mmCIF file of C-alpha atoms and ligand atoms in Angstrom:
data_model
loop_
_atom_site.group_PDB
_atom_site.id
_atom_site.type_symbol
_atom_site.label_atom_id
_atom_site.label_comp_id
_atom_site.label_asym_id
_atom_site.label_seq_id
_atom_site.Cartn_x
_atom_site.Cartn_y
_atom_site.Cartn_z
ATOM 1 C CA MET A 1 -18.386 -6.449 -11.486
ATOM 2 C CA LEU A 2 -15.849 -4.266 -9.657
ATOM 3 C CA THR A 3 -17.390 -2.584 -6.683
ATOM 4 C CA ARG A 4 -14.562 -0.624 -5.008
ATOM 5 C CA ILE A 5 -10.879 0.191 -4.801
ATOM 6 C CA ASP A 6 -9.785 -2.521 -2.446
ATOM 7 C CA HIS A 7 -6.234 -1.117 -1.833
ATOM 8 C CA ILE A 8 -3.387 0.912 -3.386
ATOM 9 C CA GLY A 9 -0.122 -1.102 -3.045
ATOM 10 C CA ILE A 10 2.876 1.059 -2.144
ATOM 11 C CA ALA A 11 6.400 -0.374 -2.350
ATOM 12 C CA CYS A 12 8.803 0.716 0.337
ATOM 13 C CA PHE A 13 12.325 -0.276 1.540
ATOM 14 C CA ASP A 14 11.469 -0.139 5.286
ATOM 15 C CA LEU A 15 7.991 -1.216 6.319
ATOM 16 C CA ASP A 16 8.281 0.041 9.972
ATOM 17 C CA LYS A 17 9.508 3.471 8.860
ATOM 18 C CA THR A 18 6.708 3.803 6.277
ATOM 19 C CA VAL A 19 4.013 2.656 8.632
ATOM 20 C CA GLU A 20 5.300 5.296 11.045
ATOM 21 C CA PHE A 21 5.125 8.114 8.326
ATOM 22 C CA TYR A 22 1.438 7.187 7.583
ATOM 23 C CA ARG A 23 0.644 7.089 11.371
ATOM 24 C CA SER A 24 2.271 10.293 12.297
ATOM 25 C CA THR A 25 1.351 12.374 9.193
ATOM 26 C CA TYR A 26 -2.249 11.186 8.730
ATOM 27 C CA GLY A 27 -3.291 9.143 11.787
ATOM 28 C CA PHE A 28 -3.731 5.892 9.849
ATOM 29 C CA GLU A 29 -3.335 2.940 11.987
ATOM 30 C CA VAL A 30 -2.261 -0.635 11.096
ATOM 31 C CA PHE A 31 -5.336 -2.776 10.691
ATOM 32 C CA HIS A 32 -3.457 -5.994 9.752
ATOM 33 C CA THR A 33 0.131 -7.201 9.047
ATOM 34 C CA GLU A 34 1.292 -10.385 7.443
ATOM 35 C CA VAL A 35 4.129 -12.076 5.505
ATOM 36 C CA ASN A 36 3.239 -13.586 2.128
ATOM 37 C CA GLU A 37 6.059 -15.880 1.220
ATOM 38 C CA GLU A 38 4.674 -16.790 -2.116
ATOM 39 C CA GLN A 39 4.516 -13.133 -3.143
ATOM 40 C CA GLY A 40 7.795 -12.289 -1.304
ATOM 41 C CA VAL A 41 6.313 -9.507 0.712
ATOM 42 C CA ARG A 42 5.843 -8.286 4.325
ATOM 43 C CA GLU A 43 2.838 -6.093 4.361
ATOM 44 C CA ALA A 44 0.717 -3.635 6.474
ATOM 45 C CA MET A 45 -2.822 -2.935 5.556
ATOM 46 C CA LEU A 46 -4.084 0.495 6.670
ATOM 47 C CA LYS A 47 -7.804 0.734 6.635
ATOM 48 C CA ILE A 48 -9.094 3.982 4.941
ATOM 49 C CA ASN A 49 -12.856 3.381 4.942
ATOM 50 C CA GLU A 50 -15.478 0.844 4.787
ATOM 51 C CA THR A 51 -17.655 0.657 1.703
ATOM 52 C CA SER A 52 -21.253 0.243 0.793
ATOM 53 C CA ASP A 53 -20.621 -3.180 -0.586
ATOM 54 C CA GLY A 54 -19.636 -4.562 2.905
ATOM 55 C CA GLY A 55 -15.929 -4.380 2.001
ATOM 56 C CA ALA A 56 -13.360 -1.679 2.832
ATOM 57 C CA SER A 57 -10.540 0.256 1.091
ATOM 58 C CA TYR A 58 -6.984 0.081 2.276
ATOM 59 C CA LEU A 59 -3.520 1.213 1.722
ATOM 60 C CA GLN A 60 -1.115 -1.875 1.333
ATOM 61 C CA LEU A 61 2.441 -1.005 2.354
ATOM 62 C CA LEU A 62 4.889 -3.610 0.865
ATOM 63 C CA GLU A 63 8.432 -4.485 1.900
ATOM 64 C CA PRO A 64 10.227 -7.267 -0.045
ATOM 65 C CA THR A 65 11.239 -10.296 1.885
ATOM 66 C CA ARG A 66 13.710 -11.532 -0.727
ATOM 67 C CA GLU A 67 15.908 -10.221 -3.511
ATOM 68 C CA ASP A 68 14.188 -12.147 -6.325
ATOM 69 C CA SER A 69 10.632 -10.932 -5.430
ATOM 70 C CA THR A 70 8.612 -8.889 -7.833
ATOM 71 C CA VAL A 71 8.543 -6.005 -5.328
ATOM 72 C CA ALA A 72 12.344 -6.100 -4.786
ATOM 73 C CA LYS A 73 12.858 -5.985 -8.549
ATOM 74 C CA TRP A 74 10.495 -3.013 -8.926
ATOM 75 C CA LEU A 75 12.038 -1.131 -6.095
ATOM 76 C CA ALA A 76 15.546 -1.566 -7.653
ATOM 77 C CA LYS A 77 14.325 -0.107 -10.874
ATOM 78 C CA ASN A 78 12.033 2.638 -9.608
ATOM 79 C CA GLY A 79 12.585 3.390 -6.050
ATOM 80 C CA GLU A 80 9.720 3.647 -3.561
ATOM 81 C CA GLY A 81 6.254 4.536 -4.752
ATOM 82 C CA VAL A 82 2.840 3.219 -6.054
ATOM 83 C CA HIS A 83 3.290 -0.244 -7.146
ATOM 84 C CA HIS A 84 -0.267 -1.528 -7.986
ATOM 85 C CA ILE A 85 -3.962 -0.806 -7.671
ATOM 86 C CA ALA A 86 -6.428 -3.424 -6.504
ATOM 87 C CA PHE A 87 -10.091 -3.443 -7.414
ATOM 88 C CA GLY A 88 -12.583 -5.442 -5.268
ATOM 89 C CA THR A 89 -15.269 -7.820 -6.617
ATOM 90 C CA ALA A 90 -17.371 -10.449 -5.172
ATOM 91 C CA ASP A 91 -16.373 -12.755 -8.110
ATOM 92 C CA VAL A 92 -12.498 -12.641 -8.936
ATOM 93 C CA ASP A 93 -12.848 -15.820 -11.099
ATOM 94 C CA GLY A 94 -15.732 -14.201 -13.264
ATOM 95 C CA VAL A 95 -14.027 -10.803 -13.698
ATOM 96 C CA ALA A 96 -10.653 -12.420 -14.533
ATOM 97 C CA ALA A 97 -12.359 -14.569 -17.225
ATOM 98 C CA ASP A 98 -14.142 -11.568 -18.625
ATOM 99 C CA VAL A 99 -11.019 -9.356 -18.943
ATOM 100 C CA ARG A 100 -8.986 -12.289 -20.302
ATOM 101 C CA GLY A 101 -11.623 -12.591 -23.032
ATOM 102 C CA LYS A 102 -11.132 -8.957 -23.829
ATOM 103 C CA GLY A 103 -7.391 -9.707 -24.543
ATOM 104 C CA VAL A 104 -5.768 -8.527 -21.236
ATOM 105 C CA ARG A 105 -3.135 -10.975 -19.773
ATOM 106 C CA VAL A 106 -4.230 -12.332 -16.556
ATOM 107 C CA LEU A 107 -0.980 -13.472 -14.671
ATOM 108 C CA TYR A 108 -2.446 -16.497 -12.809
ATOM 109 C CA ASP A 109 -4.481 -19.437 -14.087
ATOM 110 C CA GLU A 110 -6.327 -19.554 -10.870
ATOM 111 C CA PRO A 111 -6.458 -16.809 -8.208
ATOM 112 C CA ARG A 112 -3.786 -17.111 -5.319
ATOM 113 C CA ARG A 113 -3.775 -16.288 -1.726
ATOM 114 C CA GLY A 114 -3.795 -12.532 -0.924
ATOM 115 C CA SER A 115 -3.974 -10.455 2.220
ATOM 116 C CA MET A 116 -6.271 -11.425 5.006
ATOM 117 C CA GLY A 117 -7.339 -14.669 3.308
ATOM 118 C CA SER A 118 -8.485 -12.904 -0.005
ATOM 119 C CA ARG A 119 -8.256 -14.499 -3.470
ATOM 120 C CA ILE A 120 -6.160 -12.362 -5.867
ATOM 121 C CA THR A 121 -4.962 -12.246 -9.454
ATOM 122 C CA PHE A 122 -3.015 -9.649 -11.439
ATOM 123 C CA LEU A 123 -3.470 -8.171 -14.888
ATOM 124 C CA HIS A 124 -0.249 -7.420 -16.770
ATOM 125 C CA PRO A 125 0.669 -3.612 -16.508
ATOM 126 C CA LYS A 126 1.462 -3.548 -20.303
ATOM 127 C CA ASP A 127 -2.080 -4.333 -21.115
ATOM 128 C CA CYS A 128 -3.460 -1.822 -18.609
ATOM 129 C CA HIS A 129 -1.800 1.474 -19.773
ATOM 130 C CA GLY A 130 1.098 1.011 -17.410
ATOM 131 C CA VAL A 131 -0.799 0.093 -14.217
ATOM 132 C CA LEU A 132 -0.223 -3.193 -12.562
ATOM 133 C CA THR A 133 -3.861 -4.141 -11.641
ATOM 134 C CA GLU A 134 -4.914 -6.590 -9.028
ATOM 135 C CA LEU A 135 -8.364 -8.112 -8.631
ATOM 136 C CA VAL A 136 -9.469 -9.126 -5.192
ATOM 137 C CA THR A 137 -12.232 -11.018 -3.651
ATOM 138 C CA SER A 138 -12.200 -10.666 0.132
ATOM 139 C CA ALA A 139 -12.471 -13.501 2.548
ATOM 140 C CA GLU A 140 -15.786 -13.944 4.257
ATOM 141 C CA PRO A 141 -15.446 -11.873 7.545
ATOM 142 C CA SER A 142 -15.312 -15.220 9.615
ATOM 143 C CA SER A 143 -12.303 -16.632 7.678
ATOM 144 C CA ALA A 144 -10.277 -13.415 7.759
ATOM 145 C CA GLU A 145 -7.328 -13.604 10.085
ATOM 146 C CA HIS A 146 -6.459 -10.476 11.874
HETATM 147 C C1 V0V B 201 6.726 -4.207 -13.906
HETATM 148 N N1 V0V B 201 6.400 -3.227 -14.872
HETATM 149 C C2 V0V B 201 5.394 -2.415 -14.205
HETATM 150 C C3 V0V B 201 5.324 -2.886 -12.962
HETATM 151 N N2 V0V B 201 6.201 -4.010 -12.766
HETATM 152 N N3 V0V B 201 4.774 -1.411 -14.735
HETATM 153 C C4 V0V B 201 3.845 -0.758 -13.862
HETATM 154 N N4 V0V B 201 3.687 -1.170 -12.542
HETATM 155 C C5 V0V B 201 4.419 -2.215 -12.010
HETATM 156 N N5 V0V B 201 4.266 -2.562 -10.830
HETATM 157 C C6 V0V B 201 6.762 -3.183 -16.271
HETATM 158 C C7 V0V B 201 8.237 -2.810 -16.332
HETATM 159 O O1 V0V B 201 8.643 -1.572 -16.053
HETATM 160 C C8 V0V B 201 8.637 -3.315 -17.634
HETATM 161 O O2 V0V B 201 8.409 -2.503 -18.656
HETATM 162 C C9 V0V B 201 7.537 -4.549 -17.783
HETATM 163 O O3 V0V B 201 6.540 -4.279 -16.942
HETATM 164 C C10 V0V B 201 8.207 -5.991 -17.375
HETATM 165 O O4 V0V B 201 8.740 -5.822 -16.094
HETATM 166 P P1 V0V B 201 10.003 -6.498 -15.455
HETATM 167 O O5 V0V B 201 10.716 -5.402 -14.639
HETATM 168 O O6 V0V B 201 10.737 -7.195 -16.561
HETATM 169 O O7 V0V B 201 9.347 -7.568 -14.534
HETATM 170 P P2 V0V B 201 8.653 -8.899 -14.885
HETATM 171 O O8 V0V B 201 8.317 -8.949 -16.194
HETATM 172 O O9 V0V B 201 9.666 -9.958 -14.274
HETATM 173 O O10 V0V B 201 7.479 -8.823 -13.730
HETATM 174 C C11 V0V B 201 6.350 -7.903 -13.969
HETATM 175 C C12 V0V B 201 5.080 -8.594 -13.375
HETATM 176 C C13 V0V B 201 5.320 -8.944 -11.964
HETATM 177 C C14 V0V B 201 3.977 -7.618 -13.488
HETATM 178 C C15 V0V B 201 4.811 -9.779 -14.238
HETATM 179 O O11 V0V B 201 5.697 -7.697 -11.124
HETATM 180 C C16 V0V B 201 4.190 -9.693 -11.322
HETATM 181 O O12 V0V B 201 4.049 -10.927 -11.649
HETATM 182 N N6 V0V B 201 3.298 -8.992 -10.388
HETATM 183 C C17 V0V B 201 2.285 -9.666 -9.722
HETATM 184 C C18 V0V B 201 2.639 -10.086 -8.381
HETATM 185 C C19 V0V B 201 3.077 -8.897 -7.527
HETATM 186 O O13 V0V B 201 3.399 -7.835 -7.916
HETATM 187 N N7 V0V B 201 3.176 -9.264 -6.240
HETATM 188 C C20 V0V B 201 3.464 -8.274 -5.117
HETATM 189 C C21 V0V B 201 2.313 -7.664 -4.494
HETATM 190 P P3 V0V B 201 9.504 -2.078 -19.741
HETATM 191 O O14 V0V B 201 10.654 -1.532 -18.823
HETATM 192 O O15 V0V B 201 9.799 -3.359 -20.512
HETATM 193 O O16 V0V B 201 8.790 -0.968 -20.421
HETATM 194 S S1 V0V B 201 1.513 -8.867 -3.506
HETATM 195 C C22 V0V B 201 -0.051 -8.343 -3.010
HETATM 196 O O17 V0V B 201 -0.468 -7.239 -3.674
HETATM 197 C C23 V0V B 201 -0.801 -9.021 -2.205
HETATM 198 C C24 V0V B 201 -0.386 -10.232 -1.472
HETATM 199 C C25 V0V B 201 -2.179 -8.694 -1.869
HETATM 200 O O18 V0V B 201 -2.686 -7.517 -2.436
HETATM 201 O O19 V0V B 201 -2.973 -9.273 -1.097
HETATM 202 CO CO1 CO B 202 -2.023 -5.934 -3.475
#
């Protein structure tokens, strides 16, 4: 079961400038930053609100770390903007299996490492009415790295 919008992923050319825009315009502060080499991104998570399932919702600002990354390719084609949405679930394996059974392409055989120690997978945008969709199970609070 999906219980929240975990984050909205926004692709940008310059992470520091984009972080500053969200801080000065709306007052959102950076909750967490990290580099995910496997995904080819440097990211900043801005926490929007905590949710009733014990999780939270974020904006995820993404800057590519290499030319051949998915985000670099997307930016070259589209420019900056909303890149993906991510739904939170306590059971990413179960939801992935369920949607796969409904004919949606799940991009990874097994969930991979996401932000803050989460486990993530993606659904192909062409099977989701044009929206790159991510499924996220957050790390237990004790194992999250801040
Ligand atoms: C591509 N397409 C998209 C899209 N990316 N449509 C909507 N939203 C996107 N973000 C469309 C594209 O316009 C093409 O449509 C078609 O899909 C094939 O795209 P492509 O440019 O040829 O690119 P591919 O096929 O090489 O790669 C597309 C996929 C790739 C979705 C397979 O981006 C991928 O593996 N994404 C998952 C990983 C990822 O995005 N990581 C970065 C975030 P037309 O032109 O043929 O009609 S990392 C993250 O979120 C983390 C770490 C986290 O949350 O913790
Ligand atoms: Co994401």
